[in-house]
Short mmCIF file of C-alpha atoms in Angstrom, two decimals:
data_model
loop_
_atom_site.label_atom_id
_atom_site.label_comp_id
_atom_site.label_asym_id
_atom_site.label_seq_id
_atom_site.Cartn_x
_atom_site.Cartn_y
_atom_site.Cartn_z
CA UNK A 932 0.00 0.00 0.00
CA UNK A 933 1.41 3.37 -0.67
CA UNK A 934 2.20 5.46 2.41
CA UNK A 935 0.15 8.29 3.66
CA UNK A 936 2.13 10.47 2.64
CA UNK A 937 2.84 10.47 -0.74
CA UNK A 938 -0.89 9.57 -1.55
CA UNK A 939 -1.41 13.05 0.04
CA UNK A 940 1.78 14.94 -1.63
CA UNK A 941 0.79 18.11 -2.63
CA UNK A 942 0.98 18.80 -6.20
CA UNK A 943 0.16 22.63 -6.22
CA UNK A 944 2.66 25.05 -4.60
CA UNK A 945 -0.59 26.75 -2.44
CA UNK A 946 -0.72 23.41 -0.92
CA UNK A 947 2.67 22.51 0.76
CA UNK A 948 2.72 23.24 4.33
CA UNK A 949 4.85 25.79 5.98
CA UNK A 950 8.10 27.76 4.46
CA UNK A 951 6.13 30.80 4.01
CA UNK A 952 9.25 32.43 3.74
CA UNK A 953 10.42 30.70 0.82
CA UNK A 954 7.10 30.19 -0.79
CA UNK A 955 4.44 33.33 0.26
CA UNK A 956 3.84 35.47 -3.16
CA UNK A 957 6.59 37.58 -4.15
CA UNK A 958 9.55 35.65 -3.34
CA UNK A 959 12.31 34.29 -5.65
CA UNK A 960 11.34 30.53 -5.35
CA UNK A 961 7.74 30.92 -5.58
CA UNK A 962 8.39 33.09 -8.87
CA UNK A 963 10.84 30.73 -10.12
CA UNK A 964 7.75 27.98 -9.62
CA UNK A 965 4.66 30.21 -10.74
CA UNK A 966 7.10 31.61 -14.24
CA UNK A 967 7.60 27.55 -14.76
CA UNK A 968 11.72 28.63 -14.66
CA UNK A 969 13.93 26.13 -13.27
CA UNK A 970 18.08 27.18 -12.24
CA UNK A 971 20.55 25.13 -10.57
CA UNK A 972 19.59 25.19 -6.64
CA UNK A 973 20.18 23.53 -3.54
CA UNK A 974 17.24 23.01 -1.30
CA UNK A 975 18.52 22.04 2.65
CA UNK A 976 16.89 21.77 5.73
CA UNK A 977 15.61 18.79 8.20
CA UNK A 978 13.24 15.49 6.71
CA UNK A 979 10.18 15.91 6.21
CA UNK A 980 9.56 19.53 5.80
CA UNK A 981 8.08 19.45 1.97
CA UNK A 982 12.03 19.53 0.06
CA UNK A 983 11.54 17.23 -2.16
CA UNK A 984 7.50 18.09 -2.78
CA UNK A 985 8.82 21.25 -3.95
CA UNK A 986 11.65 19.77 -6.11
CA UNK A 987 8.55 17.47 -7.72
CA UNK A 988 5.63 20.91 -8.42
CA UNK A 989 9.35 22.94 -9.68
CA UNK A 990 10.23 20.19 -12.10
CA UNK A 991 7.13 19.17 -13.41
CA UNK A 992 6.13 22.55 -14.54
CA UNK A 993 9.56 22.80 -17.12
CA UNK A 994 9.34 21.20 -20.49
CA UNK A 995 12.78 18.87 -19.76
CA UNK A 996 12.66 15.61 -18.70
CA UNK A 997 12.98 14.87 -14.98
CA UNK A 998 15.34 12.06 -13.39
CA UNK A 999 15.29 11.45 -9.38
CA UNK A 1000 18.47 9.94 -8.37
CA UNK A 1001 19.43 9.13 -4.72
CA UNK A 1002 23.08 9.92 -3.33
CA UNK A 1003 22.44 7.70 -1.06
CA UNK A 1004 22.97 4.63 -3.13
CA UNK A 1005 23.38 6.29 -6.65
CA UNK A 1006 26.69 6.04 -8.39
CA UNK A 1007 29.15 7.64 -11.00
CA UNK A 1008 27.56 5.12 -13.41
CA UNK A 1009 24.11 6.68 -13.19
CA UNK A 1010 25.10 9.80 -13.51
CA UNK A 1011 26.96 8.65 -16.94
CA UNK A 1012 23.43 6.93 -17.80
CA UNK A 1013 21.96 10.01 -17.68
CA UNK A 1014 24.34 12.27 -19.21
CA UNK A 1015 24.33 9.23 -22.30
CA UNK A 1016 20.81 10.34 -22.51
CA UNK A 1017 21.12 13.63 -23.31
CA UNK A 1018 21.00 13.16 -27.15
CA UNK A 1019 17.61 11.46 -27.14
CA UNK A 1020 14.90 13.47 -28.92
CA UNK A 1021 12.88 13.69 -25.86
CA UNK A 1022 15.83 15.21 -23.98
CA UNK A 1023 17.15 18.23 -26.26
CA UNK A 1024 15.67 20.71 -24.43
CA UNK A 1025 18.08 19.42 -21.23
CA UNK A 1026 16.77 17.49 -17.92
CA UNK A 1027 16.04 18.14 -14.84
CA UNK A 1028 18.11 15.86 -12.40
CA UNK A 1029 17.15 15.75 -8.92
CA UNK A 1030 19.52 14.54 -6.61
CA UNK A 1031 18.57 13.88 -3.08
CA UNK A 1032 20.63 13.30 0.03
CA UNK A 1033 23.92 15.26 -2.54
CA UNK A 1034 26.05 15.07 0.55
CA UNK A 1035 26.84 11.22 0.19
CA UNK A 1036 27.99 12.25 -3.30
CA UNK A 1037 31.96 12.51 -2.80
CA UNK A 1038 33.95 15.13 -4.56
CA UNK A 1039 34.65 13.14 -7.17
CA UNK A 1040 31.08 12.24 -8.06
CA UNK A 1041 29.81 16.15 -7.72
CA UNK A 1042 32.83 16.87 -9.65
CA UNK A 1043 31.03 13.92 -13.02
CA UNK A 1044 27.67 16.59 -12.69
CA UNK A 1045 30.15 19.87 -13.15
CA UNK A 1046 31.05 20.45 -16.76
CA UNK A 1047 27.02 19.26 -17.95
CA UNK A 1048 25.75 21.68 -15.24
CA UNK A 1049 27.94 24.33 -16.69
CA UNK A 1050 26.96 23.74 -20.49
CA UNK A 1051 22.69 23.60 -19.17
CA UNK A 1052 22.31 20.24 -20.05
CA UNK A 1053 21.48 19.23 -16.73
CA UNK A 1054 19.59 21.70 -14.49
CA UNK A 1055 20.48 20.31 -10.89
CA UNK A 1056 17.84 20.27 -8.02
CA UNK A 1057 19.64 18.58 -5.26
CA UNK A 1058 18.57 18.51 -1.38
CA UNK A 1059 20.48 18.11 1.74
CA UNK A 1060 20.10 17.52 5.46
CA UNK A 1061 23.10 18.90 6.03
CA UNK A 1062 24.38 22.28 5.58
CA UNK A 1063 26.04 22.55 1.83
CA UNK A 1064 28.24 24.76 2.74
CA UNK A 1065 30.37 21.88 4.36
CA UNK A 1066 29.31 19.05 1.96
CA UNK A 1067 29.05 20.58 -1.34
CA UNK A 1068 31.70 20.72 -3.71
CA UNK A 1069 32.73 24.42 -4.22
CA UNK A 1070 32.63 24.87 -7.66
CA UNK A 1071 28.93 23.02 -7.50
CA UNK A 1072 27.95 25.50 -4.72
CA UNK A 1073 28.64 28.39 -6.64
CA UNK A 1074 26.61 27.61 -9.38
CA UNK A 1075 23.37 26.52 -7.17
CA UNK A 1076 20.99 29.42 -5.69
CA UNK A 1077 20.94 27.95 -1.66
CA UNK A 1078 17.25 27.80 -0.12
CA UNK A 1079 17.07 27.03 2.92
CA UNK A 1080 13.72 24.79 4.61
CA UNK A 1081 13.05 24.91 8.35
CA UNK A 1082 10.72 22.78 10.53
CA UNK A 1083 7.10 23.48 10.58
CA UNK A 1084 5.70 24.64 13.32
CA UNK A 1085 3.09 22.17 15.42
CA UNK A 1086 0.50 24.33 14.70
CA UNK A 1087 0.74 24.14 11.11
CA UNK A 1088 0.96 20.69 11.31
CA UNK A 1089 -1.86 20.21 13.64
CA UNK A 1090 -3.92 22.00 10.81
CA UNK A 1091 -2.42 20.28 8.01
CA UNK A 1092 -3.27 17.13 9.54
CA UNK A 1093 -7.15 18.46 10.84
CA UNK A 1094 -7.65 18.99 6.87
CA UNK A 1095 -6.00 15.52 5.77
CA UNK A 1096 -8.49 13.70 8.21
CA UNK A 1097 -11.39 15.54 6.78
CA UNK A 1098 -10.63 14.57 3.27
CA UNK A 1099 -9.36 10.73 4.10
CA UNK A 1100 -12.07 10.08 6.51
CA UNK A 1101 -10.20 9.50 9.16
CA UNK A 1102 -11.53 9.98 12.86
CA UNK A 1103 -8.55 11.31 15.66
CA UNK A 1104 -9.72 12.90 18.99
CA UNK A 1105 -8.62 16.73 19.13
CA UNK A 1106 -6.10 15.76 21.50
CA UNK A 1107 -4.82 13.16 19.90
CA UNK A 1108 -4.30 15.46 16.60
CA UNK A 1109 -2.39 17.99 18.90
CA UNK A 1110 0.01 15.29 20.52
CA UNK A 1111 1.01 13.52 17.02
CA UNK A 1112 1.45 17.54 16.08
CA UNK A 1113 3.78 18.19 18.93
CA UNK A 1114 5.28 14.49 18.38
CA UNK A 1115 6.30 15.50 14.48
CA UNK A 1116 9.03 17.95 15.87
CA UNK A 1117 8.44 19.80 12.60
CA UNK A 1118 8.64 16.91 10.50
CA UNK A 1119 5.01 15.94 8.57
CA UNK A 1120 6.37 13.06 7.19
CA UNK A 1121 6.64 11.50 10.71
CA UNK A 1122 2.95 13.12 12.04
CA UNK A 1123 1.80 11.59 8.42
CA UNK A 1124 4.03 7.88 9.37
CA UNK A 1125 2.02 7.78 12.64
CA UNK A 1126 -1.53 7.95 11.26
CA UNK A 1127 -0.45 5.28 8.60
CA UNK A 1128 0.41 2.87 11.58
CA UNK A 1129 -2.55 4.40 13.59
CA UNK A 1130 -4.99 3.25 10.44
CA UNK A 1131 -3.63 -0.16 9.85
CA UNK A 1132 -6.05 -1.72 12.78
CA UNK A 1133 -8.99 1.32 12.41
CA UNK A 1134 -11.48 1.27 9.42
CA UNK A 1135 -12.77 4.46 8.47
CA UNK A 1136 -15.25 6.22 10.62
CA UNK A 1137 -13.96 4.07 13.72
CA UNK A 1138 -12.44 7.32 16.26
CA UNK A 1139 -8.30 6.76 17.39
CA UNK A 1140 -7.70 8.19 20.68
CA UNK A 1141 -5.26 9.54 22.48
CA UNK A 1142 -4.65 6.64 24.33
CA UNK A 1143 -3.75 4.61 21.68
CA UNK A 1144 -1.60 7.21 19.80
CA UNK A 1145 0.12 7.50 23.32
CA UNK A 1146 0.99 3.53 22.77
CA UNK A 1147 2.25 4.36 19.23
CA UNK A 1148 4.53 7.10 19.67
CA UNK A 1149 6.11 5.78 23.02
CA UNK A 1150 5.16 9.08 24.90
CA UNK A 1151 2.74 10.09 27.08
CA UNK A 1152 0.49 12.78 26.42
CA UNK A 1153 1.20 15.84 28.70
CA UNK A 1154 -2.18 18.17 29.73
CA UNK A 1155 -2.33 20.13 26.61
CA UNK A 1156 -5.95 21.77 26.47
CA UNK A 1157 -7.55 22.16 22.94
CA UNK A 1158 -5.75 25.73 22.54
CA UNK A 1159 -2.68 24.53 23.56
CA UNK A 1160 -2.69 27.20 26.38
CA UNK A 1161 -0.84 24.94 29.00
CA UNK A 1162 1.42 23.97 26.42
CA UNK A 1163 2.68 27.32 26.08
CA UNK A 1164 1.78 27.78 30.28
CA UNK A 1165 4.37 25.06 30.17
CA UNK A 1166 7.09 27.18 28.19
CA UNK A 1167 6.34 30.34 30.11
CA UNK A 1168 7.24 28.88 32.94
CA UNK A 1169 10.18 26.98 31.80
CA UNK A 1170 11.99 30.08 31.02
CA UNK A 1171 10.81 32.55 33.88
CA UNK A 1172 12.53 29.73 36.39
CA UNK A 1173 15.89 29.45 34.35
CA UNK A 1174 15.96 33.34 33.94
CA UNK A 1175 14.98 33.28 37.99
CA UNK A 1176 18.27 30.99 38.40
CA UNK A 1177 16.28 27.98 39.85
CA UNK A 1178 17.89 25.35 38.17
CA UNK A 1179 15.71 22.61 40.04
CA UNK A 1180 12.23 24.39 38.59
CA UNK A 1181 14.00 24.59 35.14
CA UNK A 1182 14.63 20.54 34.82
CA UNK A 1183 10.88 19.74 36.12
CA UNK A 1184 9.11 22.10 33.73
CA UNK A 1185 12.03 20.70 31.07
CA UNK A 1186 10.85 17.26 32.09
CA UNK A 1187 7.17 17.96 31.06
CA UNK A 1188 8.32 19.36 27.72
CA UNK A 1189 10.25 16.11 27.28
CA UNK A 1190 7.54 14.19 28.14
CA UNK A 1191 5.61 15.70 25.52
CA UNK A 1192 7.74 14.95 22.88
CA UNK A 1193 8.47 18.59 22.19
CA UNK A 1194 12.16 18.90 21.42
CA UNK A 1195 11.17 21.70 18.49
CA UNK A 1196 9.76 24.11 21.25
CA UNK A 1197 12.66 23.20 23.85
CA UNK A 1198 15.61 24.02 21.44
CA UNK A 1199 13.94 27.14 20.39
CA UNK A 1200 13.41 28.48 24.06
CA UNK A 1201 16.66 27.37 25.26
CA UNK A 1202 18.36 29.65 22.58
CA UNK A 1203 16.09 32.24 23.53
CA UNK A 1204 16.75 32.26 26.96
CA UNK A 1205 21.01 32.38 26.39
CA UNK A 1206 20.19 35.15 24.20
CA UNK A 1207 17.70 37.38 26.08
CA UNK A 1208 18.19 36.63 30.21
CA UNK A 1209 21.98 35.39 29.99
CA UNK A 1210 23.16 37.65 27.07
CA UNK A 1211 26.01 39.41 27.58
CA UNK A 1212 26.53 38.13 31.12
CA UNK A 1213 28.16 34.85 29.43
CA UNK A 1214 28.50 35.24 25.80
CA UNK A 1215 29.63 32.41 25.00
CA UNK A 1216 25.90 30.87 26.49
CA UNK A 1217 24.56 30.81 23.34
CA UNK A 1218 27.81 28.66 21.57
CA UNK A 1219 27.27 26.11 24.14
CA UNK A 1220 23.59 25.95 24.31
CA UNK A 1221 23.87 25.35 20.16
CA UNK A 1222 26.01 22.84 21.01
CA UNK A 1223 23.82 20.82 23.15
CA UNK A 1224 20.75 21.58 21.11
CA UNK A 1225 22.13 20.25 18.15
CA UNK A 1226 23.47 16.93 19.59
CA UNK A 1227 19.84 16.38 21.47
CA UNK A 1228 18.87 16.70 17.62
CA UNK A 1229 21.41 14.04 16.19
CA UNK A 1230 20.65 12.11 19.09
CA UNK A 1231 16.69 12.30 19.67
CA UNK A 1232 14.92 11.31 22.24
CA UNK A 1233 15.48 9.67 24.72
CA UNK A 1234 19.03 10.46 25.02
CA UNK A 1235 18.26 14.20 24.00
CA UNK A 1236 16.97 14.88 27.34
CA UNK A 1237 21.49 14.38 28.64
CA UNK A 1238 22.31 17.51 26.52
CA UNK A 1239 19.32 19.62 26.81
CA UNK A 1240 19.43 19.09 30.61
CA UNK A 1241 23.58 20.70 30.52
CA UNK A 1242 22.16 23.49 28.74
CA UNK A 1243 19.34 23.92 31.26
CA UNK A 1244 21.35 23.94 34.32
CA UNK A 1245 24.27 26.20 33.01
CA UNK A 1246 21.57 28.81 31.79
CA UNK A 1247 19.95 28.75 34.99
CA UNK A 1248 23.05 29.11 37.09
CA UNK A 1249 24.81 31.57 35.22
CA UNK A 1250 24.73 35.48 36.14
CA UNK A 1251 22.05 37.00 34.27
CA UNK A 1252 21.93 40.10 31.68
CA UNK A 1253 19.07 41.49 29.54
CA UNK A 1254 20.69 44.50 28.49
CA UNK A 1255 20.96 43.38 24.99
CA UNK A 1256 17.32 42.79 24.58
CA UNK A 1257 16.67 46.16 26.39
CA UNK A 1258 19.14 47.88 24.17
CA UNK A 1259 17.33 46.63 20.84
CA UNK A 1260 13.79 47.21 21.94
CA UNK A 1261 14.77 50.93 23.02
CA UNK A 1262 16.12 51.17 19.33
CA UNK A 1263 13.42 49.72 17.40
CA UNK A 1264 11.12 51.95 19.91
CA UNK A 1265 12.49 55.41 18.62
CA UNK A 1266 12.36 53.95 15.11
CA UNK A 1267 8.48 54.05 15.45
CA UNK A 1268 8.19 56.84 17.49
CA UNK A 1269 10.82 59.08 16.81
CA UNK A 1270 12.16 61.37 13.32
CA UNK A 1271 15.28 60.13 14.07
CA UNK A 1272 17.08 62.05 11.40
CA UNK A 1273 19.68 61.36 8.26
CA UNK A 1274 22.97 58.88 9.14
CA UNK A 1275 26.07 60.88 9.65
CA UNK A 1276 27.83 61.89 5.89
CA UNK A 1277 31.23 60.85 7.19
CA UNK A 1278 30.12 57.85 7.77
CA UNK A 1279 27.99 57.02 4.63
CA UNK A 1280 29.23 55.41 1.75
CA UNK A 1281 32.84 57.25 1.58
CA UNK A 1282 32.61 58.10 -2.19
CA UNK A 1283 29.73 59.93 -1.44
CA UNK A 1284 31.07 61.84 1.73
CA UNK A 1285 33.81 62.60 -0.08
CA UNK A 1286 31.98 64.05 -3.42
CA UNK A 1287 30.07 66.55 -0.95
CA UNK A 1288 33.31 67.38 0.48
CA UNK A 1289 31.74 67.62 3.88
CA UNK A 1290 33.15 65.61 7.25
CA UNK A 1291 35.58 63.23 6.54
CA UNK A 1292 35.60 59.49 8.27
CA UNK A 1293 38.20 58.74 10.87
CA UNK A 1294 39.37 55.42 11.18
CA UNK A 1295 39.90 54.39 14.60
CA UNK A 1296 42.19 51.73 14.06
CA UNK A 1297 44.97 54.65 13.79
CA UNK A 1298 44.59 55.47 17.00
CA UNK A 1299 45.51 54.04 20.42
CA UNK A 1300 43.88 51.61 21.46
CA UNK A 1301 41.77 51.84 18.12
CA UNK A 1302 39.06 54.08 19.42
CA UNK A 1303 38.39 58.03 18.32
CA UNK A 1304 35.87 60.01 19.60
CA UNK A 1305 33.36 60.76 16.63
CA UNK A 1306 29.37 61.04 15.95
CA UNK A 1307 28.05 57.52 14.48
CA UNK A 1308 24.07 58.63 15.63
CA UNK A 1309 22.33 60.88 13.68
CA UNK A 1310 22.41 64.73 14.58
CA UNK A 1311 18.64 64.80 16.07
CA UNK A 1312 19.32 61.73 18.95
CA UNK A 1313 23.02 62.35 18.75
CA UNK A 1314 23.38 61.93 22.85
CA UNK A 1315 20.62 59.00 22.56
CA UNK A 1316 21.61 55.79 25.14
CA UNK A 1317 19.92 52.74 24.01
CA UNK A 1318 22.97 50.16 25.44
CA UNK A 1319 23.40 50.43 29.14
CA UNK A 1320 25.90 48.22 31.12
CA UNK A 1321 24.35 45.04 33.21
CA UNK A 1322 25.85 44.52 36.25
CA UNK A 1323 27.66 41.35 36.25
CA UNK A 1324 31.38 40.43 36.05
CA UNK A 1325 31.56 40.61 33.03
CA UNK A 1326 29.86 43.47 31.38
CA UNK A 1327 31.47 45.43 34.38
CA UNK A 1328 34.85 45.03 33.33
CA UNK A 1329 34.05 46.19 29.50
CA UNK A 1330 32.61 49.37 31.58
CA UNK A 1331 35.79 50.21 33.58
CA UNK A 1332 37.71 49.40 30.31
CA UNK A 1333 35.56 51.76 28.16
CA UNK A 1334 35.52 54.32 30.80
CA UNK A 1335 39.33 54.63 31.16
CA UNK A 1336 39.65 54.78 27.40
CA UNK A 1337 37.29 57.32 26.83
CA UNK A 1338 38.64 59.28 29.51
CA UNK A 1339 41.88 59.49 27.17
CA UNK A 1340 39.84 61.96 25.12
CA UNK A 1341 41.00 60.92 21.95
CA UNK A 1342 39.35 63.58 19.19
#
């Protein structure tokens, strides 16, 4: 029987889920779809998260022949049956080869596609889990535009999947929608894998509950309401006790996120919070915390839970600083609120500065300690403070320092 999933695969480019910011009219790969034009590109991002849907509605709207190969277990030699192709009648006006999983392909293998992607002969839509920046042959790369797909959000799963129940006939308890939702981690492949199993002992018009999706998936349901408003109670609360320094508060309320499955939410908040409470504090918070947020996503769950509870407890026991999210939002304020005025001319573009002959950039890397006193804010909030000092180790030492230098009065 053919999965779920590609029964469902959306054909239209108003039907795939998510990536609104890849695909909402007006940007480049939703004209390159709608204008049926196809260029070399590289499409990366997690599974699941409508890559290769997209590479399908791009490719079947260009008059060239399409070939799917994948990395994974393609070789050299199909490449070269391909290329020995390209003199058939049906293939003059070039093909379309899409190559999925690209970074198994070794140099030498990404190297074969080079001199036919050059010529047009082959227009190459690859896709990648990694990032192709690492696993991309350069001179590939540089001939590819880069897109890159994120996760999609539970909620646009949970109505994704709402509307494929309603057209399959399929009967799932509200709660039992939101779970698999939250379950997905972004991924509708796996929401979609989870209804196929779910289906396999339920005819049509018989209800699944919760219960038994809880027996698929492995993992209890936690006390989401319909809304999802303790879900998100849940997340409130998980950051106000790590940005309160309660480190024993911030692994129970981590604990219920685990429970739920939710590693998507997790990761996000946890960069969040080294970001906006620890900031500045500990800079190097938000390194770390990528660190273990990426290896709870190689791992998964369970053994996820080792490396997101490290970057728990260091967040929470860390000296705190939000003065880079106050120093932003005091910006962005004046931008609305304020005539804040024309930039500087010395420090505009310096061919212009220089054509009006007025004010002439210093460059403070001629100077001791490579700081000069000049105007960077415009005239009208020239003595404007948006950045103030938090009081920690840290950001106290970059005060004395800046203090004594200024002091020097360098003009």
């Amino acid at each position: 029987m053919i999965p779920l999933a590609e029964r469902i695969r959306a054909e239209k480019i108003e039907n795939v889920v998510g990536q609104k910011h890849l695909l909402a009219p007006g940007k480049v790969l939703r004209k390159l779809i709608e204008q049926n034009e196809c260029v070399n590109m590289i499409f990366y991002g997690p599974s699941g998260v409508g890559k290769t849907t997209v590479a399908n509605i791009l490719a079947n709207g260009v008059k060239k022949t399409l070939y799917k190969l994948n990395a994974t277990n393609a070789s050299v030699k199909d490449i070269h049956a391909i290329i020995a192709d390209l003199n058939r009648l049906d293939t003059q006006n070039g093909v379309v080869l899409y190559l999925d999983e690209i970074q198994n392909f070794n140099k030498k293998q990404q190297q074969s596609l080079l001199e036919y992607v050059e010529r047009g002969d082959i227009t190459l839509i690859a896709s990648t889990t990694e990032n192709p920046y690492f696993y991309v042959y350069g001179a590939l790369l540089s001939r590819c535009l880069v897109f890159e797909f994120k996760k999609i959000e539970p909620s646009e799963i949970k109505e994704f999947l709402e509307r494929v129940c309603e057209e399959e006939k399929i009967e799932l308890e509200e709660s039992a929608i939101f779970h698999i939702s939250n379950f997905a981690n972004g991924d509708i492949r796996r929401a979609l894998n989870v209804i196929d199993i779910l289906m396999i002992d339920h005819p049509k018009g018989k209800k699944i509950t919760l219960s038994e999706v809880e027996d698929t998936i492995g993992l209890k349901y936690m006390d989401y309401d319909k809304y999802g408003n303790n879900h998100y109670d849940i997340l409130s609360a998980f950051q106000k006790s790590i940005r309160g320094s309660d480190p024993d508060a911030a692994l129970h309320y981590l604990a219920r996120l685990i429970e739920a499955g939710d590693l998507f939410s997790i990761i996000r908040r946890l960069l969040v919070i080294a970001a906006e409470d620890v900031g500045l504090a500990y800079p190097s918070a938000i390194t770390v915390v990528k660190s273990c947020t990426d290896a709870a996503k190689e791992v998964g769950f369970p053994e996820a839970k080792i490396p997101l509870a490290e970057a728990v407890i260091l967040l929470a026991i860390l000296p705190k600083s939000n003065s880079a999210v106050e120093g932003i939002d005091a910006a962005l304020r004046d931008l609305e609120t304020k005539d804040v005025g024309a930039i500087p001319l010395h420090i505009r573009d310096v061919n212009s500065a220089m054509k009006k002959n007025k004010g002439m950039y210093v460059y403070p890397h001629d100077y001791p300690n490579h700081y000069v006193d000049q105007a960077y804010l415009p005239e009208k909030i020239k003595n404007q403070v948006y950045y103030d000092f938090g009081n920690n180790k840290f950001e106290d030492g970059l005060k004395k320092y800046w203090e004594e230098i200024k002091k020097s009065g360098q003009k």
